[in-house]
Amino acid sequence: ASNKIAADLLGYPDGLMVPGRTDLEVLEHLRSSGEWESDSQAEAVIRTMTERDHSVPFTSQFVTRSGRALELRSDPAPDGGWISTYTDITEAHAVEEALRRSRDAAEAANQAKSRFLATMSHELRTPLNAVIGFSDALARDASQQSPAQVTEFAQQINDAGRTLLNLINIILDVARIESGRFDLALDQVDVSRLLRAAARQADAAIQAAELSLVTEIPDDLPRLRSDERRLLQALSQLLSNATKFTNAGGTVTIGARIAEEVLSY
């Protein structure tokens, strides 16, 4: 015995679930209509359904081909048969799936934040060490330093300070993005000057990695309408990646040119 609601929930055609039809016949019909992705999956399901001990209550959940989530409950009947009850749990299933995705996204975000903090801790040490090292040298031997050395040390301290400021700005930008407030500035950017600034900031790390820095920066580049600070951030990250993933003795090149063909997006 069965009712039409069960057939509708399962997505079965009219006339399939009628008195006198065996479970095996229904399952074979489903196999022939492509209910399962492969023969091996069909065999496994048919074997489980036909060999199951229906004298013991059980429940299971599954999703039909139409995307409807159902809960099946089987209870033994006094005469040795059993009663199967299907409940539509599509809405609850969707809520559970949304909660699972939210949980996975939150865990991924937490892991990303931990990686970000670990990376930042490493990135902050390099310019801080430069500031401390060069300032110690100036404080200790200021009277013995030539004007050229003092100028060089001061420039190194200045560059390291700007690198630190850039890293702090990145942290602040991440906080703004998380809060939904992230505005871009529209500056008239001197591209040649910007590229030289990025190269100067990366020079110490490139030398420490035993690499050569090559600049290909023409002086007649037009000004660019962009967010200068964040464009410098992007260039600095590209140079940092190039430094990390180039073998010792290699070359890191930074340059710019006017494209022969203008691309529009």
Short mmCIF file of C-alpha atoms in Angstrom, two decimals:
data_model
loop_
_atom_site.label_atom_id
_atom_site.label_comp_id
_atom_site.label_asym_id
_atom_site.label_seq_id
_atom_site.Cartn_x
_atom_site.Cartn_y
_atom_site.Cartn_z
CA ALA A 1 0.00 0.00 0.00
CA SER A 2 1.16 3.55 -0.64
CA ASN A 3 -0.24 6.99 -1.26
CA LYS A 4 0.25 9.60 -3.97
CA ILE A 5 2.05 11.99 -1.64
CA ALA A 6 4.87 9.47 -1.19
CA ALA A 7 5.23 9.11 -4.97
CA ASP A 8 5.23 12.91 -5.38
CA LEU A 9 7.88 13.36 -2.70
CA LEU A 10 10.07 10.71 -4.30
CA GLY A 11 9.46 12.02 -7.80
CA TYR A 12 8.14 8.68 -9.03
CA PRO A 13 5.87 8.52 -12.10
CA ASP A 14 2.19 7.68 -11.74
CA GLY A 15 1.55 3.94 -11.62
CA LEU A 16 4.95 2.97 -10.23
CA MET A 17 3.94 2.65 -6.58
CA VAL A 18 0.81 0.48 -6.73
CA PRO A 19 -0.34 -2.42 -4.53
CA GLY A 20 1.30 -5.70 -5.48
CA ARG A 21 4.53 -4.20 -6.90
CA THR A 22 7.66 -5.37 -5.10
CA ASP A 23 10.44 -3.16 -3.81
CA LEU A 24 12.85 -4.82 -6.24
CA GLU A 25 10.64 -3.90 -9.21
CA VAL A 26 10.55 -0.28 -8.08
CA LEU A 27 14.32 -0.22 -7.61
CA GLU A 28 14.95 -1.79 -11.01
CA HIS A 29 12.71 0.84 -12.60
CA LEU A 30 14.77 3.56 -10.91
CA ARG A 31 17.97 1.96 -12.18
CA SER A 32 16.70 1.93 -15.76
CA SER A 33 15.55 5.56 -15.54
CA GLY A 34 19.02 6.74 -14.46
CA GLU A 35 18.29 7.42 -10.79
CA TRP A 36 21.91 6.65 -9.85
CA GLU A 37 25.12 7.92 -11.41
CA SER A 38 26.67 4.49 -12.05
CA ASP A 39 25.82 0.79 -12.10
CA SER A 40 28.03 0.19 -9.08
CA GLN A 41 26.15 2.81 -7.08
CA ALA A 42 22.82 1.31 -8.22
CA GLU A 43 23.95 -2.18 -7.18
CA ALA A 44 25.02 -0.93 -3.76
CA VAL A 45 21.73 0.87 -3.12
CA ILE A 46 19.58 -2.05 -4.36
CA ARG A 47 21.57 -4.52 -2.27
CA THR A 48 21.23 -2.34 0.85
CA MET A 49 17.48 -1.82 0.35
CA THR A 50 16.63 -5.46 -0.40
CA GLU A 51 18.87 -7.01 2.27
CA ARG A 52 18.06 -4.59 5.09
CA ASP A 53 16.54 -6.08 8.25
CA HIS A 54 13.20 -4.28 8.47
CA SER A 55 12.43 -5.81 11.85
CA VAL A 56 14.68 -3.10 13.30
CA PRO A 57 13.65 0.59 13.04
CA PHE A 58 16.01 2.85 11.11
CA THR A 59 16.17 6.34 9.66
CA SER A 60 18.18 7.85 6.81
CA GLN A 61 18.32 11.03 4.78
CA PHE A 62 18.83 11.48 1.05
CA VAL A 63 18.35 13.99 -1.76
CA THR A 64 16.24 13.14 -4.80
CA ARG A 65 17.20 13.96 -8.39
CA SER A 66 14.90 16.98 -8.22
CA GLY A 67 16.90 18.36 -5.27
CA ARG A 68 14.32 17.58 -2.60
CA ALA A 69 15.79 16.45 0.73
CA LEU A 70 13.85 13.62 2.39
CA GLU A 71 14.08 11.75 5.65
CA LEU A 72 13.11 8.08 5.52
CA ARG A 73 11.93 6.30 8.64
CA SER A 74 11.16 2.59 8.64
CA ASP A 75 9.25 0.92 11.50
CA PRO A 76 8.36 -2.77 11.79
CA ALA A 77 4.68 -3.77 11.62
CA PRO A 78 3.12 -6.47 13.84
CA ASP A 79 2.53 -8.83 10.90
CA GLY A 80 6.23 -8.98 9.93
CA GLY A 81 6.07 -6.18 7.36
CA TRP A 82 7.12 -2.56 7.83
CA ILE A 83 5.92 0.99 7.34
CA SER A 84 8.12 3.54 5.58
CA THR A 85 7.45 7.21 6.25
CA TYR A 86 8.95 10.00 4.11
CA THR A 87 9.25 13.55 5.43
CA ASP A 88 10.20 16.55 3.33
CA ILE A 89 13.14 18.21 5.15
CA THR A 90 14.32 20.33 2.20
CA GLU A 91 14.01 23.63 4.08
CA ALA A 92 15.76 22.33 7.18
CA HIS A 93 18.43 20.73 5.01
CA ALA A 94 19.00 24.05 3.23
CA VAL A 95 19.35 25.83 6.58
CA GLU A 96 21.85 23.23 7.80
CA GLU A 97 23.82 23.52 4.57
CA ALA A 98 23.88 27.33 4.87
CA LEU A 99 25.07 27.05 8.47
CA ARG A 100 27.77 24.59 7.42
CA ARG A 101 28.97 26.92 4.66
CA SER A 102 28.97 29.83 7.09
CA ARG A 103 30.97 27.79 9.60
CA ASP A 104 33.46 26.72 6.93
CA ALA A 105 33.79 30.31 5.72
CA ALA A 106 34.36 31.54 9.28
CA GLU A 107 37.01 28.87 9.89
CA ALA A 108 38.72 29.72 6.59
CA ALA A 109 38.66 33.42 7.46
CA ASN A 110 40.13 32.69 10.88
CA GLN A 111 42.92 30.61 9.33
CA ALA A 112 43.58 33.34 6.76
CA LYS A 113 43.79 35.92 9.54
CA SER A 114 46.26 33.75 11.45
CA ARG A 115 48.42 33.35 8.32
CA PHE A 116 48.19 37.09 7.71
CA LEU A 117 49.35 37.92 11.24
CA ALA A 118 52.20 35.41 11.02
CA THR A 119 53.33 36.87 7.69
CA MET A 120 53.05 40.43 8.96
CA SER A 121 55.10 39.60 12.05
CA HIS A 122 57.89 38.42 9.75
CA GLU A 123 57.55 41.36 7.35
CA LEU A 124 57.64 43.92 10.18
CA ARG A 125 60.91 42.60 11.61
CA THR A 126 62.96 43.31 8.47
CA PRO A 127 62.44 47.10 8.32
CA LEU A 128 62.53 47.35 12.11
CA ASN A 129 65.93 45.66 12.17
CA ALA A 130 67.11 48.12 9.50
CA VAL A 131 65.91 51.11 11.53
CA ILE A 132 67.53 49.82 14.71
CA GLY A 133 70.77 48.76 13.01
CA PHE A 134 71.43 51.98 11.08
CA SER A 135 70.30 54.23 13.95
CA ASP A 136 72.62 52.32 16.34
CA ALA A 137 75.50 52.85 13.91
CA LEU A 138 74.77 56.58 13.73
CA ALA A 139 74.41 56.91 17.51
CA ARG A 140 77.56 54.90 18.23
CA ASP A 141 79.97 56.31 15.65
CA ALA A 142 78.34 59.55 14.51
CA SER A 143 81.55 61.54 14.82
CA GLN A 144 83.49 59.05 12.72
CA GLN A 145 80.94 58.76 9.91
CA SER A 146 81.50 60.67 6.70
CA PRO A 147 78.67 62.91 5.45
CA ALA A 148 78.07 60.44 2.63
CA GLN A 149 77.68 57.55 5.12
CA VAL A 150 75.36 59.57 7.32
CA THR A 151 73.25 60.42 4.28
CA GLU A 152 73.18 56.75 3.22
CA PHE A 153 72.22 55.55 6.71
CA ALA A 154 69.55 58.23 6.98
CA GLN A 155 68.15 57.17 3.61
CA GLN A 156 68.09 53.52 4.69
CA ILE A 157 66.25 54.48 7.90
CA ASN A 158 63.82 56.58 5.89
CA ASP A 159 63.15 53.75 3.44
CA ALA A 160 62.66 51.24 6.27
CA GLY A 161 60.28 53.65 7.99
CA ARG A 162 58.25 54.03 4.82
CA THR A 163 58.13 50.25 4.47
CA LEU A 164 56.81 49.99 8.01
CA LEU A 165 54.21 52.63 7.27
CA ASN A 166 53.18 50.71 4.15
CA LEU A 167 52.75 47.50 6.17
CA ILE A 168 50.69 49.29 8.80
CA ASN A 169 48.51 50.75 6.06
CA ILE A 170 47.96 47.23 4.71
CA ILE A 171 46.77 46.10 8.16
CA LEU A 172 44.43 49.09 8.35
CA ASP A 173 43.11 48.33 4.87
CA VAL A 174 42.30 44.77 5.89
CA ALA A 175 40.38 46.12 8.89
CA ARG A 176 38.49 48.55 6.64
CA ILE A 177 37.60 45.76 4.18
CA GLU A 178 36.24 43.59 7.00
CA SER A 179 34.10 46.48 8.24
CA GLY A 180 32.78 47.13 4.72
CA ARG A 181 34.45 50.54 4.38
CA PHE A 182 37.10 50.65 1.68
CA ASP A 183 37.42 53.76 -0.46
CA LEU A 184 39.91 54.32 -3.25
CA ALA A 185 41.59 57.67 -3.86
CA LEU A 186 41.95 59.12 -7.34
CA ASP A 187 45.43 60.65 -7.60
CA GLN A 188 47.50 61.89 -10.53
CA VAL A 189 50.35 59.38 -10.22
CA ASP A 190 53.86 59.95 -11.55
CA VAL A 191 54.50 56.38 -12.67
CA SER A 192 58.27 56.76 -13.08
CA ARG A 193 58.65 58.16 -9.58
CA LEU A 194 56.34 55.49 -8.13
CA LEU A 195 58.31 52.64 -9.73
CA ARG A 196 61.61 54.06 -8.48
CA ALA A 197 60.16 54.33 -4.98
CA ALA A 198 59.01 50.70 -5.09
CA ALA A 199 62.44 49.60 -6.37
CA ARG A 200 64.22 51.60 -3.66
CA GLN A 201 62.08 50.03 -0.93
CA ALA A 202 62.78 46.53 -2.23
CA ASP A 203 66.49 47.05 -2.89
CA ALA A 204 67.73 45.97 0.57
CA ALA A 205 65.73 42.72 0.54
CA ILE A 206 66.86 41.99 -3.03
CA GLN A 207 70.51 42.47 -2.13
CA ALA A 208 70.11 40.31 0.98
CA ALA A 209 68.70 37.54 -1.25
CA GLU A 210 71.81 37.83 -3.48
CA LEU A 211 69.77 39.02 -6.45
CA SER A 212 70.22 41.80 -8.98
CA LEU A 213 67.62 44.52 -9.43
CA VAL A 214 67.09 45.87 -12.94
CA THR A 215 64.90 48.91 -13.58
CA GLU A 216 63.48 49.69 -17.01
CA ILE A 217 61.71 52.97 -16.34
CA PRO A 218 61.45 55.60 -19.09
CA ASP A 219 61.20 59.25 -18.01
CA ASP A 220 58.43 60.19 -20.45
CA LEU A 221 55.63 58.03 -19.03
CA PRO A 222 52.29 59.84 -18.75
CA ARG A 223 50.62 60.35 -15.42
CA LEU A 224 48.20 57.69 -14.30
CA ARG A 225 44.88 58.24 -12.57
CA SER A 226 44.96 55.81 -9.67
CA ASP A 227 45.24 55.36 -5.90
CA GLU A 228 48.95 56.04 -5.47
CA ARG A 229 49.40 54.48 -2.03
CA ARG A 230 47.62 51.26 -2.88
CA LEU A 231 49.31 51.03 -6.26
CA LEU A 232 52.63 51.25 -4.43
CA GLN A 233 51.40 48.49 -2.10
CA ALA A 234 50.65 46.26 -5.07
CA LEU A 235 54.07 46.92 -6.66
CA SER A 236 55.81 46.25 -3.35
CA GLN A 237 54.02 42.92 -2.99
CA LEU A 238 54.96 41.91 -6.54
CA LEU A 239 58.60 42.76 -5.86
CA SER A 240 58.45 40.90 -2.54
CA ASN A 241 57.10 37.78 -4.26
CA ALA A 242 59.71 38.05 -7.01
CA THR A 243 62.44 38.29 -4.36
CA LYS A 244 61.15 35.28 -2.41
CA PHE A 245 60.72 33.01 -5.43
CA THR A 246 63.85 33.87 -7.41
CA ASN A 247 66.93 31.74 -6.81
CA ALA A 248 70.13 33.38 -5.60
CA GLY A 249 72.10 34.88 -8.46
CA GLY A 250 68.94 35.68 -10.42
CA THR A 251 67.49 38.99 -11.51
CA VAL A 252 64.37 40.90 -10.50
CA THR A 253 63.20 43.41 -13.12
CA ILE A 254 60.73 46.23 -12.64
CA GLY A 255 59.65 48.45 -15.50
CA ALA A 256 56.84 50.12 -17.36
CA ARG A 257 55.93 51.05 -20.90
CA ILE A 258 52.99 52.34 -22.90
CA ALA A 259 51.09 49.40 -24.37
CA GLU A 260 50.89 49.33 -28.14
CA GLU A 261 47.29 48.17 -27.92
CA VAL A 262 44.93 49.70 -25.39
CA LEU A 263 42.86 47.10 -23.57
CA SER A 264 39.44 48.03 -22.22
CA TYR A 265 37.51 46.14 -19.58
#
